[in-house]
Amino acid sequence: EADEEQILKLISGAEQIIIPACDGKNYLAKAKEMFKSFIDSDFFEWELNKAGVATTETSVAVYEMVRDATFVQMFGSIGADLDKLCFTQHQIEAFCKLHRKWLRADQCATFFLFKKDDQYFVARVRARSDGLDVCVSRLESSDVWHAEYAHRLVVPKQDK
């Protein structure tokens, strides 16, 4: 794939970033200690305020945007099988707690893909002066995110 078509660049490189095993009981809408600044009410509206499944230890990769793109384009540029790019909400919370230095600062967002039933959603985490906030979008959102803000995207590491 030509460089000018590249949407994301890997910034975590060879660094081992691990999310430990999670029991799946935590979910973003109730993580008030973690997301002190704001929790999007759409987590409730869209009935995403539910526990998930238990997961094993997971290695992650962190990317930064280098070209304007929608969520579908961003995640699609990493892999065609979106299920392999999903985290549970508990894993997203654990990442934010353990690997905060990898979250994009300056109120720019870090994106995480998750799934409920057969629908995909993107959790958008921002580090603000009063703590983290978390919002949610549908993967199909037509919003174009601008590369100049170097938004980040975190996914489970893909086997080569």
Tab-separated table of N, CA and C in Angstrom, residues 51-150:
chain	number	residue	atom	x	y	z
A	51	ALA	N	-22.237	-5.262	31.367
A	51	ALA	CA	-20.993	-6.013	31.533
A	51	ALA	C	-20.729	-6.831	30.274
A	52	GLY	N	-19.449	-7.177	30.090
A	52	GLY	CA	-19.066	-7.966	28.915
A	52	GLY	C	-18.522	-9.322	29.324
A	53	VAL	N	-17.757	-9.902	28.440
A	53	VAL	CA	-17.193	-11.224	28.679
A	53	VAL	C	-15.804	-11.103	29.300
A	54	ALA	N	-15.370	-12.173	29.940
A	54	ALA	CA	-14.012	-12.210	30.483
A	54	ALA	C	-13.030	-12.342	29.319
A	55	THR	N	-11.851	-11.735	29.502
A	55	THR	CA	-10.833	-11.779	28.450
A	55	THR	C	-9.494	-12.176	29.052
A	56	THR	N	-8.640	-12.734	28.226
A	56	THR	CA	-7.290	-13.077	28.656
A	56	THR	C	-6.380	-11.872	28.453
A	57	GLU	N	-5.153	-11.989	28.924
A	57	GLU	CA	-4.166	-10.935	28.724
A	57	GLU	C	-4.066	-10.625	27.229
A	58	THR	N	-4.021	-9.346	26.896
A	58	THR	CA	-4.044	-8.923	25.499
A	58	THR	C	-2.933	-7.919	25.216
A	59	SER	N	-2.143	-8.187	24.167
A	59	SER	CA	-1.140	-7.223	23.696
A	59	SER	C	-1.834	-6.219	22.785
A	60	VAL	N	-1.429	-4.950	22.898
A	60	VAL	CA	-2.084	-3.929	22.086
A	60	VAL	C	-1.076	-3.166	21.239
A	61	ALA	N	-1.603	-2.552	20.189
A	61	ALA	CA	-0.833	-1.680	19.309
A	61	ALA	C	-1.489	-0.302	19.332
A	62	VAL	N	-0.661	0.741	19.306
A	62	VAL	CA	-1.168	2.113	19.306
A	62	VAL	C	-0.755	2.777	17.993
A	63	TYR	N	-1.743	3.361	17.326
A	63	TYR	CA	-1.529	4.042	16.047
A	63	TYR	C	-1.868	5.525	16.198
A	64	GLU	N	-1.306	6.329	15.293
A	64	GLU	CA	-1.670	7.738	15.235
A	64	GLU	C	-2.094	8.044	13.807
A	65	MET	N	-3.103	8.907	13.669
A	65	MET	CA	-3.607	9.257	12.344
A	65	MET	C	-2.595	10.106	11.584
A	66	VAL	N	-2.423	9.787	10.300
A	66	VAL	CA	-1.578	10.606	9.433
A	66	VAL	C	-2.369	11.113	8.222
A	67	ARG	N	-3.636	10.696	8.117
A	67	ARG	CA	-4.473	11.178	7.027
A	67	ARG	C	-5.912	11.253	7.525
A	68	ASP	N	-6.659	12.252	7.084
A	68	ASP	CA	-8.061	12.401	7.485
A	68	ASP	C	-8.827	11.128	7.127
A	69	ALA	N	-9.746	10.729	8.013
A	69	ALA	CA	-10.473	9.481	7.767
A	69	ALA	C	-11.693	9.381	8.665
A	70	THR	N	-12.633	8.537	8.257
A	70	THR	CA	-13.762	8.158	9.108
A	70	THR	C	-13.321	6.961	9.956
A	71	PHE	N	-14.139	6.590	10.935
A	71	PHE	CA	-13.818	5.409	11.747
A	71	PHE	C	-13.722	4.145	10.888
A	72	VAL	N	-14.648	3.982	9.945
A	72	VAL	CA	-14.648	2.795	9.091
A	72	VAL	C	-13.330	2.706	8.325
A	73	GLN	N	-12.871	3.849	7.803
A	73	GLN	CA	-11.609	3.852	7.061
A	73	GLN	C	-10.420	3.554	7.981
A	74	MET	N	-10.424	4.159	9.176
A	74	MET	CA	-9.311	3.957	10.114
A	74	MET	C	-9.173	2.489	10.501
A	75	PHE	N	-10.253	1.943	11.069
A	75	PHE	CA	-10.178	0.564	11.553
A	75	PHE	C	-10.022	-0.407	10.384
A	76	GLY	N	-10.677	-0.108	9.270
A	76	GLY	CA	-10.563	-0.957	8.085
A	76	GLY	C	-9.156	-1.011	7.527
A	77	SER	N	-8.373	0.060	7.751
A	77	SER	CA	-7.000	0.077	7.232
A	77	SER	C	-6.089	-0.862	8.013
A	78	ILE	N	-6.520	-1.287	9.210
A	78	ILE	CA	-5.711	-2.201	10.024
A	78	ILE	C	-6.046	-3.647	9.697
A	79	GLY	N	-7.336	-3.920	9.499
A	79	GLY	CA	-7.719	-5.295	9.202
A	79	GLY	C	-9.170	-5.375	8.784
A	80	ALA	N	-9.458	-6.358	7.943
A	80	ALA	CA	-10.821	-6.510	7.428
A	80	ALA	C	-11.752	-7.121	8.471
A	81	ASP	N	-11.203	-7.922	9.383
A	81	ASP	CA	-12.026	-8.590	10.384
A	81	ASP	C	-12.139	-7.683	11.612
A	82	LEU	N	-13.217	-6.914	11.671
A	82	LEU	CA	-13.369	-5.937	12.752
A	82	LEU	C	-13.447	-6.591	14.124
A	83	ASP	N	-13.945	-7.820	14.184
A	83	ASP	CA	-14.040	-8.501	15.483
A	83	ASP	C	-12.669	-8.621	16.143
A	84	LYS	N	-11.617	-8.757	15.336
A	84	LYS	CA	-10.263	-8.884	15.882
A	84	LYS	C	-9.721	-7.551	16.387
A	85	LEU	N	-10.407	-6.459	16.066
A	85	LEU	CA	-9.948	-5.124	16.468
A	85	LEU	C	-10.702	-4.605	17.693
A	86	CYS	N	-11.649	-5.414	18.176
A	86	CYS	CA	-12.500	-4.977	19.285
A	86	CYS	C	-11.886	-5.298	20.643
A	87	PHE	N	-12.169	-4.416	21.581
A	87	PHE	CA	-11.899	-4.656	22.993
A	87	PHE	C	-13.239	-4.809	23.697
A	88	THR	N	-13.219	-5.319	24.923
A	88	THR	CA	-14.393	-5.184	25.776
A	88	THR	C	-14.280	-3.823	26.454
A	89	GLN	N	-15.385	-3.344	26.984
A	89	GLN	CA	-15.341	-2.060	27.692
A	89	GLN	C	-14.415	-2.145	28.905
A	90	HIS	N	-14.383	-3.301	29.549
A	90	HIS	CA	-13.499	-3.484	30.706
A	90	HIS	C	-12.033	-3.329	30.270
A	91	GLN	N	-11.688	-3.876	29.105
A	91	GLN	CA	-10.320	-3.741	28.605
A	91	GLN	C	-9.988	-2.277	28.299
A	92	ILE	N	-10.944	-1.541	27.761
A	92	ILE	CA	-10.711	-0.122	27.462
A	92	ILE	C	-10.425	0.634	28.760
A	93	GLU	N	-11.230	0.371	29.778
A	93	GLU	CA	-11.006	1.017	31.072
A	93	GLU	C	-9.627	0.639	31.625
A	94	ALA	N	-9.266	-0.635	31.534
A	94	ALA	CA	-7.969	-1.090	32.046
A	94	ALA	C	-6.822	-0.416	31.293
A	95	PHE	N	-6.959	-0.268	29.990
A	95	PHE	CA	-5.915	0.410	29.215
A	95	PHE	C	-5.744	1.853	29.703
A	96	CYS	N	-6.852	2.537	29.892
A	96	CYS	CA	-6.799	3.941	30.325
A	96	CYS	C	-6.138	4.069	31.702
A	97	LYS	N	-6.379	3.081	32.541
A	97	LYS	CA	-5.816	3.112	33.895
A	97	LYS	C	-4.318	2.801	33.877
A	98	LEU	N	-3.917	1.778	33.127
A	98	LEU	CA	-2.546	1.283	33.177
A	98	LEU	C	-1.598	1.925	32.177
A	99	HIS	N	-2.140	2.468	31.106
A	99	HIS	CA	-1.289	2.963	30.010
A	99	HIS	C	-1.664	4.379	29.606
A	100	ARG	N	-1.907	5.204	30.598
A	100	ARG	CA	-2.385	6.561	30.338
A	100	ARG	C	-1.428	7.361	29.443
A	101	LYS	N	-0.135	7.066	29.544
A	101	LYS	CA	0.832	7.820	28.726
A	101	LYS	C	0.606	7.614	27.226
A	102	TRP	N	-0.092	6.552	26.858
A	102	TRP	CA	-0.370	6.292	25.442
A	102	TRP	C	-1.637	7.003	24.960
A	103	LEU	N	-2.408	7.567	25.886
A	103	LEU	CA	-3.599	8.320	25.470
A	103	LEU	C	-3.144	9.649	24.887
A	104	ARG	N	-3.823	10.083	23.860
A	104	ARG	CA	-3.502	11.362	23.226
A	104	ARG	C	-3.833	12.470	24.220
A	105	ALA	N	-2.921	13.427	24.370
A	105	ALA	CA	-3.146	14.546	25.291
A	105	ALA	C	-3.789	15.717	24.545
A	106	ASP	N	-3.828	16.867	25.176
A	106	ASP	CA	-4.326	18.113	24.553
A	106	ASP	C	-5.764	18.001	24.063
A	107	GLN	N	-6.575	17.260	24.770
A	107	GLN	CA	-7.992	17.101	24.451
A	107	GLN	C	-8.258	16.463	23.097
A	108	CYS	N	-7.224	15.907	22.470
A	108	CYS	CA	-7.452	15.128	21.257
A	108	CYS	C	-7.815	13.711	21.689
A	109	ALA	N	-8.426	12.970	20.791
A	109	ALA	CA	-9.036	11.705	21.200
A	109	ALA	C	-8.163	10.491	20.914
A	110	THR	N	-8.408	9.453	21.718
A	110	THR	CA	-7.876	8.121	21.475
A	110	THR	C	-9.097	7.218	21.262
A	111	PHE	N	-9.090	6.447	20.175
A	111	PHE	CA	-10.253	5.658	19.775
A	111	PHE	C	-10.059	4.173	20.077
A	112	PHE	N	-11.145	3.544	20.547
A	112	PHE	CA	-11.166	2.102	20.832
A	112	PHE	C	-12.435	1.525	20.225
A	113	LEU	N	-12.325	0.413	19.516
A	113	LEU	CA	-13.482	-0.244	18.920
A	113	LEU	C	-14.039	-1.278	19.900
A	114	PHE	N	-15.376	-1.301	20.044
A	114	PHE	CA	-16.004	-2.365	20.822
A	114	PHE	C	-17.327	-2.716	20.166
A	115	LYS	N	-17.926	-3.802	20.628
A	115	LYS	CA	-19.098	-4.353	19.944
A	115	LYS	C	-20.165	-4.696	20.967
A	116	LYS	N	-21.404	-4.474	20.585
A	116	LYS	CA	-22.531	-4.976	21.374
A	116	LYS	C	-23.456	-5.675	20.396
A	117	ASP	N	-23.772	-6.907	20.680
A	117	ASP	CA	-24.552	-7.731	19.752
A	117	ASP	C	-23.832	-7.719	18.403
A	118	ASP	N	-24.496	-7.249	17.337
A	118	ASP	CA	-23.798	-7.234	16.045
A	118	ASP	C	-23.466	-5.814	15.601
A	119	GLN	N	-23.464	-4.872	16.550
A	119	GLN	CA	-23.157	-3.482	16.199
A	119	GLN	C	-21.808	-3.065	16.767
A	120	TYR	N	-21.090	-2.264	15.978
A	120	TYR	CA	-19.780	-1.768	16.401
A	120	TYR	C	-19.897	-0.325	16.875
A	121	PHE	N	-19.131	-0.023	17.911
A	121	PHE	CA	-19.097	1.316	18.484
A	121	PHE	C	-17.648	1.730	18.707
A	122	VAL	N	-17.427	3.029	18.760
A	122	VAL	CA	-16.092	3.550	19.030
A	122	VAL	C	-16.159	4.384	20.305
A	123	ALA	N	-15.356	3.983	21.286
A	123	ALA	CA	-15.199	4.794	22.498
A	123	ALA	C	-14.112	5.817	22.200
A	124	ARG	N	-14.406	7.089	22.499
A	124	ARG	CA	-13.450	8.170	22.277
A	124	ARG	C	-13.031	8.715	23.631
A	125	VAL	N	-11.776	8.506	23.987
A	125	VAL	CA	-11.275	8.943	25.290
A	125	VAL	C	-10.404	10.180	25.092
A	126	ARG	N	-10.656	11.187	25.926
A	126	ARG	CA	-9.830	12.401	25.882
A	126	ARG	C	-9.301	12.703	27.279
A	127	ALA	N	-8.046	13.108	27.315
A	127	ALA	CA	-7.439	13.549	28.577
A	127	ALA	C	-7.639	15.053	28.675
A	128	ARG	N	-8.334	15.472	29.724
A	128	ARG	CA	-8.615	16.886	29.936
A	128	ARG	C	-7.975	17.317	31.250
A	129	SER	N	-7.990	18.606	31.495
A	129	SER	CA	-7.358	19.113	32.724
A	129	SER	C	-8.028	18.553	33.972
A	130	ASP	N	-9.325	18.243	33.894
A	130	ASP	CA	-10.051	17.718	35.056
A	130	ASP	C	-10.205	16.202	35.015
A	131	GLY	N	-9.409	15.530	34.196
A	131	GLY	CA	-9.456	14.072	34.130
A	131	GLY	C	-9.844	13.585	32.746
A	132	LEU	N	-10.099	12.295	32.651
A	132	LEU	CA	-10.465	11.699	31.367
A	132	LEU	C	-11.954	11.856	31.116
A	133	ASP	N	-12.317	11.966	29.836
A	133	ASP	CA	-13.732	11.850	29.491
A	133	ASP	C	-13.864	10.761	28.439
A	134	VAL	N	-15.069	10.215	28.331
A	134	VAL	CA	-15.304	9.161	27.351
A	134	VAL	C	-16.645	9.413	26.664
A	135	CYS	N	-16.601	9.375	25.333
A	135	CYS	CA	-17.803	9.519	24.512
A	135	CYS	C	-17.908	8.275	23.635
A	136	VAL	N	-19.049	8.123	23.006
A	136	VAL	CA	-19.246	6.953	22.157
A	136	VAL	C	-19.864	7.390	20.841
A	137	SER	N	-19.439	6.732	19.769
A	137	SER	CA	-19.987	6.954	18.430
A	137	SER	C	-20.281	5.592	17.829
A	138	ARG	N	-21.129	5.597	16.834
A	138	ARG	CA	-21.311	4.380	16.056
A	138	ARG	C	-20.175	4.309	15.035
A	139	LEU	N	-19.699	3.106	14.770
A	139	LEU	CA	-18.602	2.938	13.817
A	139	LEU	C	-18.950	3.573	12.472
A	140	GLU	N	-20.226	3.488	12.075
A	140	GLU	CA	-20.639	3.969	10.756
A	140	GLU	C	-20.741	5.494	10.683
A	141	SER	N	-20.495	6.182	11.771
A	141	SER	CA	-20.580	7.645	11.758
A	141	SER	C	-19.830	8.195	10.550
A	142	SER	N	-20.417	9.184	9.875
A	142	SER	CA	-19.782	9.749	8.679
A	142	SER	C	-18.786	10.858	9.018
A	143	ASP	N	-18.612	11.147	10.306
A	143	ASP	CA	-17.663	12.201	10.700
A	143	ASP	C	-16.270	11.867	10.184
A	144	VAL	N	-15.620	12.882	9.639
A	144	VAL	CA	-14.230	12.733	9.216
A	144	VAL	C	-13.356	13.343	10.305
A	145	TRP	N	-12.404	12.539	10.776
A	145	TRP	CA	-11.477	12.988	11.810
A	145	TRP	C	-10.208	13.480	11.132
A	146	HIS	N	-9.690	14.591	11.621
A	146	HIS	CA	-8.585	15.257	10.942
A	146	HIS	C	-7.225	14.840	11.473
A	147	ALA	N	-6.346	14.470	10.548
A	147	ALA	CA	-5.016	13.976	10.888
A	147	ALA	C	-4.183	15.037	11.605
A	148	GLU	N	-4.459	16.320	11.360
A	148	GLU	CA	-3.640	17.371	11.989
A	148	GLU	C	-3.685	17.282	13.510
A	149	TYR	N	-4.730	16.648	14.074
A	149	TYR	CA	-4.837	16.514	15.530
A	149	TYR	C	-4.162	15.236	16.036
A	150	ALA	N	-3.668	14.420	15.106
A	150	ALA	CA	-2.948	13.196	15.464
A	150	ALA	C	-3.718	12.350	16.479
